[in-house]
């Protein structure tokens, strides 16, 4: 068998499982090629990986958790193009501390600070609270000054792939392919995933065009 498209869910179902007046049947979208770009640990993607054995002979994927906030700051504190990456406080207290992770802080036009913390999801201490570590980091004297007088305007958290090249599964299966972080194209060392995701989409589109 192979993938012949995707189906959207039925909507407008009550808590009792029965259709409400707003009920609408899901739609089946049939396609000769279906490209999956669900990001890290995509649910359909993982079904495809196991159904078609796409990870056979490859290393398992590993994951980190990333927390990010966007702050609007006073113009006087804004340093256009400023980039800061850190290891150490608060995740590691010495060179042999095995907790993997670090932080990033960027200033982006017009007056934004994008800041976050990534921690490997293999941390040993069950009491480690990634959000609390992020809050602690923001109190460091060299960090807190960036937020002085500012307001947090958005925030979020998401897993990232950290397995690298050897954890990339077979990318194609009958009827389609997996793209971007769904495939694991994030380069964790370079902290780059956006352009590899876009590039994989472009390559897949070219290849699908040839087939169609
Ligand atoms: C905190 C953090 C900081 C980062 N910083 C950087 C950075 O500075 N530079 C950089 O290059 N990269 C960075 N990355 C990585 C970058 O965000 C990813 O590599 C990139 O977003 C991957 O793109 P994608 O399109 O493959 O997946 P995503 O951007 O994750 O998009 C997948 C989309 O599919 C949707 N989706 C999932 N499943 C389904 C489904 N079944 N049906 C419909 N929709 C679905 C999701 O909701 C999501 O909107 C960072 C990541 C994190 C978490």
GROMACS .gro file of C-alpha atoms and ligand atoms in nm:
model
  265
    1UNK     CA    1   0.000   0.000   0.000
    2UNK     CA    2   0.089   0.366  -0.017
    3UNK     CA    3  -0.037   0.711   0.079
    4UNK     CA    4  -0.317   0.841  -0.144
    5UNK     CA    5  -0.375   1.178   0.030
    6UNK     CA    6  -0.496   1.309   0.364
    7UNK     CA    7  -0.834   1.321   0.536
    8UNK     CA    8  -0.945   1.605   0.762
    9UNK     CA    9  -1.139   1.528   1.079
   10UNK     CA   10  -1.514   1.546   1.126
   11UNK     CA   11  -1.599   1.869   1.315
   12UNK     CA   12  -1.901   1.974   1.523
   13UNK     CA   13  -1.918   1.664   1.745
   14UNK     CA   14  -2.063   1.708   2.096
   15UNK     CA   15  -1.904   1.592   2.422
   16UNK     CA   16  -2.138   1.293   2.409
   17UNK     CA   17  -1.982   1.192   2.075
   18UNK     CA   18  -2.299   1.273   1.879
   19UNK     CA   19  -2.311   1.518   1.585
   20UNK     CA   20  -2.424   1.874   1.675
   21UNK     CA   21  -2.610   2.113   1.442
   22UNK     CA   22  -2.265   2.239   1.333
   23UNK     CA   23  -2.151   1.891   1.228
   24UNK     CA   24  -1.944   1.878   0.913
   25UNK     CA   25  -1.798   1.562   0.766
   26UNK     CA   26  -1.418   1.555   0.715
   27UNK     CA   27  -1.287   1.586   0.362
   28UNK     CA   28  -1.066   1.335   0.182
   29UNK     CA   29  -0.799   1.513  -0.022
   30UNK     CA   30  -0.666   1.267  -0.277
   31UNK     CA   31  -0.325   1.321  -0.432
   32UNK     CA   32  -0.069   1.131  -0.635
   33UNK     CA   33   0.208   1.272  -0.412
   34UNK     CA   34   0.161   1.388  -0.051
   35UNK     CA   35   0.438   1.580   0.125
   36UNK     CA   36   0.432   1.582   0.507
   37UNK     CA   37   0.577   1.890   0.682
   38UNK     CA   38   0.446   1.846   1.038
   39UNK     CA   39   0.761   1.961   1.218
   40UNK     CA   40   0.948   1.765   1.485
   41UNK     CA   41   0.777   1.443   1.600
   42UNK     CA   42   0.481   1.481   1.364
   43UNK     CA   43   0.199   1.239   1.439
   44UNK     CA   44   0.124   1.133   1.078
   45UNK     CA   45   0.498   1.132   1.005
   46UNK     CA   46   0.573   0.893   1.291
   47UNK     CA   47   0.296   0.659   1.164
   48UNK     CA   48   0.458   0.665   0.819
   49UNK     CA   49   0.803   0.603   0.967
   50UNK     CA   50   0.683   0.293   1.146
   51UNK     CA   51   0.450   0.167   0.868
   52UNK     CA   52   0.715   0.191   0.595
   53UNK     CA   53   1.017   0.110   0.817
   54UNK     CA   54   1.178   0.443   0.726
   55UNK     CA   55   1.407   0.437   1.031
   56UNK     CA   56   1.546   0.088   0.968
   57UNK     CA   57   1.925   0.097   0.997
   58UNK     CA   58   1.926   0.464   1.110
   59UNK     CA   59   2.001   0.607   1.453
   60UNK     CA   60   1.701   0.686   1.673
   61UNK     CA   61   1.591   1.050   1.686
   62UNK     CA   62   1.665   1.248   2.004
   63UNK     CA   63   1.480   1.559   2.120
   64UNK     CA   64   1.523   1.883   2.307
   65UNK     CA   65   1.256   2.116   2.441
   66UNK     CA   66   1.274   2.481   2.331
   67UNK     CA   67   1.102   2.766   2.513
   68UNK     CA   68   1.091   3.108   2.348
   69UNK     CA   69   0.959   3.455   2.430
   70UNK     CA   70   0.932   3.768   2.218
   71UNK     CA   71   0.966   4.101   2.402
   72UNK     CA   72   0.903   4.456   2.289
   73UNK     CA   73   1.170   4.675   2.449
   74UNK     CA   74   1.233   5.051   2.473
   75UNK     CA   75   1.420   5.191   2.169
   76UNK     CA   76   1.702   5.312   2.397
   77UNK     CA   77   1.792   4.950   2.491
   78UNK     CA   78   1.766   4.810   2.137
   79UNK     CA   79   2.092   4.692   1.971
   80UNK     CA   80   2.016   4.603   1.611
   81UNK     CA   81   2.155   4.262   1.508
   82UNK     CA   82   2.273   4.166   1.858
   83UNK     CA   83   2.323   3.786   1.893
   84UNK     CA   84   2.405   3.603   2.216
   85UNK     CA   85   2.430   3.226   2.275
   86UNK     CA   86   2.521   3.083   2.615
   87UNK     CA   87   2.603   2.754   2.786
   88UNK     CA   88   2.644   2.722   3.163
   89UNK     CA   89   2.410   2.904   3.399
   90UNK     CA   90   2.155   2.779   3.491
   91UNK     CA   91   2.160   2.432   3.328
   92UNK     CA   92   2.524   2.338   3.390
   93UNK     CA   93   2.717   2.419   3.705
   94UNK     CA   94   3.049   2.269   3.586
   95UNK     CA   95   3.223   2.116   3.281
   96UNK     CA   96   3.114   1.761   3.375
   97UNK     CA   97   2.748   1.848   3.426
   98UNK     CA   98   2.562   1.625   3.178
   99UNK     CA   99   2.250   1.838   3.133
  100UNK     CA  100   2.258   1.938   2.766
  101UNK     CA  101   2.125   2.275   2.665
  102UNK     CA  102   2.177   2.648   2.639
  103UNK     CA  103   2.014   2.978   2.559
  104UNK     CA  104   1.977   3.225   2.275
  105UNK     CA  105   1.900   3.597   2.268
  106UNK     CA  106   1.859   3.804   1.952
  107UNK     CA  107   1.763   4.168   1.893
  108UNK     CA  108   1.540   4.201   1.587
  109UNK     CA  109   1.407   4.512   1.415
  110UNK     CA  110   1.214   4.721   1.498
  111UNK     CA  111   1.248   4.686   1.879
  112UNK     CA  112   1.217   4.315   1.961
  113UNK     CA  113   1.415   4.075   2.176
  114UNK     CA  114   1.372   3.705   2.089
  115UNK     CA  115   1.500   3.491   2.374
  116UNK     CA  116   1.481   3.127   2.474
  117UNK     CA  117   1.626   2.820   2.637
  118UNK     CA  118   1.669   2.472   2.490
  119UNK     CA  119   1.720   2.167   2.713
  120UNK     CA  120   1.791   1.810   2.595
  121UNK     CA  121   1.502   1.584   2.692
  122UNK     CA  122   1.741   1.323   2.834
  123UNK     CA  123   1.801   1.525   3.153
  124UNK     CA  124   1.853   1.301   3.455
  125UNK     CA  125   1.705   1.519   3.731
  126UNK     CA  126   1.329   1.450   3.740
  127UNK     CA  127   1.279   1.776   3.932
  128UNK     CA  128   1.436   1.991   3.659
  129UNK     CA  129   1.172   2.235   3.539
  130UNK     CA  130   1.272   2.382   3.199
  131UNK     CA  131   1.045   2.686   3.238
  132UNK     CA  132   1.190   2.763   3.582
  133UNK     CA  133   1.544   2.733   3.438
  134UNK     CA  134   1.443   2.982   3.168
  135UNK     CA  135   1.308   3.222   3.432
  136UNK     CA  136   1.629   3.186   3.634
  137UNK     CA  137   1.841   3.261   3.327
  138UNK     CA  138   1.645   3.582   3.266
  139UNK     CA  139   1.751   3.706   3.611
  140UNK     CA  140   2.125   3.682   3.527
  141UNK     CA  141   2.275   4.035   3.537
  142UNK     CA  142   2.400   4.008   3.176
  143UNK     CA  143   2.058   3.896   3.056
  144UNK     CA  144   1.799   4.085   3.259
  145UNK     CA  145   1.918   4.422   3.128
  146UNK     CA  146   1.791   4.323   2.781
  147UNK     CA  147   1.434   4.300   2.914
  148UNK     CA  148   1.443   4.618   3.127
  149UNK     CA  149   1.130   4.828   3.066
  150UNK     CA  150   1.002   4.577   2.808
  151UNK     CA  151   0.684   4.371   2.768
  152UNK     CA  152   0.652   4.006   2.669
  153UNK     CA  153   0.422   3.998   2.365
  154UNK     CA  154   0.429   3.627   2.276
  155UNK     CA  155   0.566   3.297   2.398
  156UNK     CA  156   0.566   2.929   2.311
  157UNK     CA  157   0.740   2.595   2.348
  158UNK     CA  158   0.812   2.312   2.109
  159UNK     CA  159   1.033   2.005   2.073
  160UNK     CA  160   1.334   2.015   1.841
  161UNK     CA  161   1.520   1.727   1.675
  162UNK     CA  162   1.872   1.694   1.808
  163UNK     CA  163   1.978   1.361   1.654
  164UNK     CA  164   2.146   1.522   1.351
  165UNK     CA  165   2.248   1.365   1.021
  166UNK     CA  166   2.256   1.001   1.136
  167UNK     CA  167   1.900   1.021   1.271
  168UNK     CA  168   1.747   1.125   0.939
  169UNK     CA  169   1.514   0.843   0.824
  170UNK     CA  170   1.453   0.735   0.466
  171UNK     CA  171   1.268   1.035   0.327
  172UNK     CA  172   1.037   0.881   0.068
  173UNK     CA  173   0.764   0.617   0.070
  174UNK     CA  174   0.505   0.508  -0.187
  175UNK     CA  175   0.299   0.822  -0.257
  176UNK     CA  176   0.505   1.092  -0.089
  177UNK     CA  177   0.788   1.220   0.126
  178UNK     CA  178   0.862   1.382   0.461
  179UNK     CA  179   1.014   1.730   0.488
  180UNK     CA  180   1.179   1.974   0.726
  181UNK     CA  181   1.185   1.899   1.097
  182UNK     CA  182   0.942   1.612   1.034
  183UNK     CA  183   1.241   1.443   0.873
  184UNK     CA  184   1.488   1.579   1.130
  185UNK     CA  185   1.679   1.835   0.920
  186UNK     CA  186   1.752   2.069   1.212
  187UNK     CA  187   2.125   2.125   1.251
  188UNK     CA  188   2.132   2.153   1.631
  189UNK     CA  189   2.498   2.257   1.651
  190UNK     CA  190   2.439   2.550   1.415
  191UNK     CA  191   2.090   2.619   1.559
  192UNK     CA  192   1.956   2.625   1.204
  193UNK     CA  193   1.639   2.450   1.092
  194UNK     CA  194   1.431   2.705   0.906
  195UNK     CA  195   1.634   2.719   0.587
  196UNK     CA  196   1.689   2.340   0.576
  197UNK     CA  197   1.313   2.294   0.612
  198UNK     CA  198   1.249   2.538   0.327
  199UNK     CA  199   1.518   2.382   0.109
  200UNK     CA  200   1.377   2.031   0.162
  201UNK     CA  201   1.035   2.162   0.054
  202UNK     CA  202   1.186   2.311  -0.262
  203UNK     CA  203   1.375   1.989  -0.345
  204UNK     CA  204   1.065   1.775  -0.282
  205UNK     CA  205   0.850   2.004  -0.499
  206UNK     CA  206   1.099   1.974  -0.787
  207UNK     CA  207   1.112   1.593  -0.750
  208UNK     CA  208   0.732   1.562  -0.726
  209UNK     CA  209   0.692   1.784  -1.033
  210UNK     CA  210   0.912   1.542  -1.233
  211UNK     CA  211   0.702   1.244  -1.120
  212UNK     CA  212   0.367   1.413  -1.191
  213LIG     C1  213   1.275   2.758   2.063
  213LIG     C2  214   1.320   2.734   1.922
  213LIG     C3  215   1.410   2.820   1.863
  213LIG     C4  216   1.453   2.800   1.732
  213LIG     N1  217   1.542   2.889   1.678
  213LIG     C5  218   1.578   2.874   1.549
  213LIG     C6  219   1.665   2.969   1.487
  213LIG     O1  220   1.710   3.066   1.547
  213LIG     N2  221   1.699   2.949   1.357
  213LIG     C7  222   1.651   2.843   1.286
  213LIG     O2  223   1.684   2.830   1.167
  213LIG     N3  224   1.569   2.752   1.342
  213LIG     C8  225   1.532   2.764   1.471
  213LIG     N4  226   1.447   2.673   1.528
  213LIG     C9  227   1.406   2.556   1.449
  213LIG    C10  228   1.296   2.592   1.352
  213LIG     O3  229   1.186   2.648   1.424
  213LIG    C11  230   1.252   2.463   1.280
  213LIG     O4  231   1.365   2.397   1.226
  213LIG    C12  232   1.156   2.495   1.167
  213LIG     O5  233   1.044   2.568   1.217
  213LIG    C13  234   1.107   2.365   1.101
  213LIG     O6  235   1.012   2.398   1.003
  213LIG     P1  236   0.901   2.293   0.959
  213LIG     O7  237   0.817   2.364   0.858
  213LIG     O8  238   0.965   2.163   0.922
  213LIG     O9  239   0.815   2.262   1.091
  213LIG     P2  240   0.731   2.361   1.187
  213LIG    O10  241   0.781   2.502   1.177
  213LIG    O11  242   0.728   2.294   1.320
  213LIG    O12  243   0.586   2.361   1.121
  213LIG    C14  244   0.503   2.246   1.121
  213LIG    C15  245   0.358   2.295   1.118
  213LIG    O13  246   0.271   2.184   1.091
  213LIG    C16  247   0.161   2.187   1.180
  213LIG     N5  248   0.113   2.048   1.194
  213LIG    C17  249   0.172   1.945   1.258
  213LIG     N6  250   0.100   1.833   1.244
  213LIG    C18  251  -0.007   1.864   1.166
  213LIG    C19  252  -0.117   1.788   1.114
  213LIG     N7  253  -0.129   1.657   1.136
  213LIG     N8  254  -0.209   1.854   1.039
  213LIG    C20  255  -0.196   1.987   1.013
  213LIG     N9  256  -0.093   2.064   1.059
  213LIG    C21  257   0.000   2.002   1.134
  213LIG    C22  258   0.220   2.246   1.309
  213LIG    O14  259   0.118   2.300   1.390
  213LIG    C23  260   0.314   2.353   1.253
  213LIG    O15  261   0.247   2.474   1.230
  213LIG    C24  262   1.403   2.690   1.658
  213LIG    C25  263   1.311   2.603   1.717
  213LIG    C26  264   1.269   2.624   1.848
  213LIG    C27  265   1.167   2.530   1.909
   0.00000   0.00000   0.00000
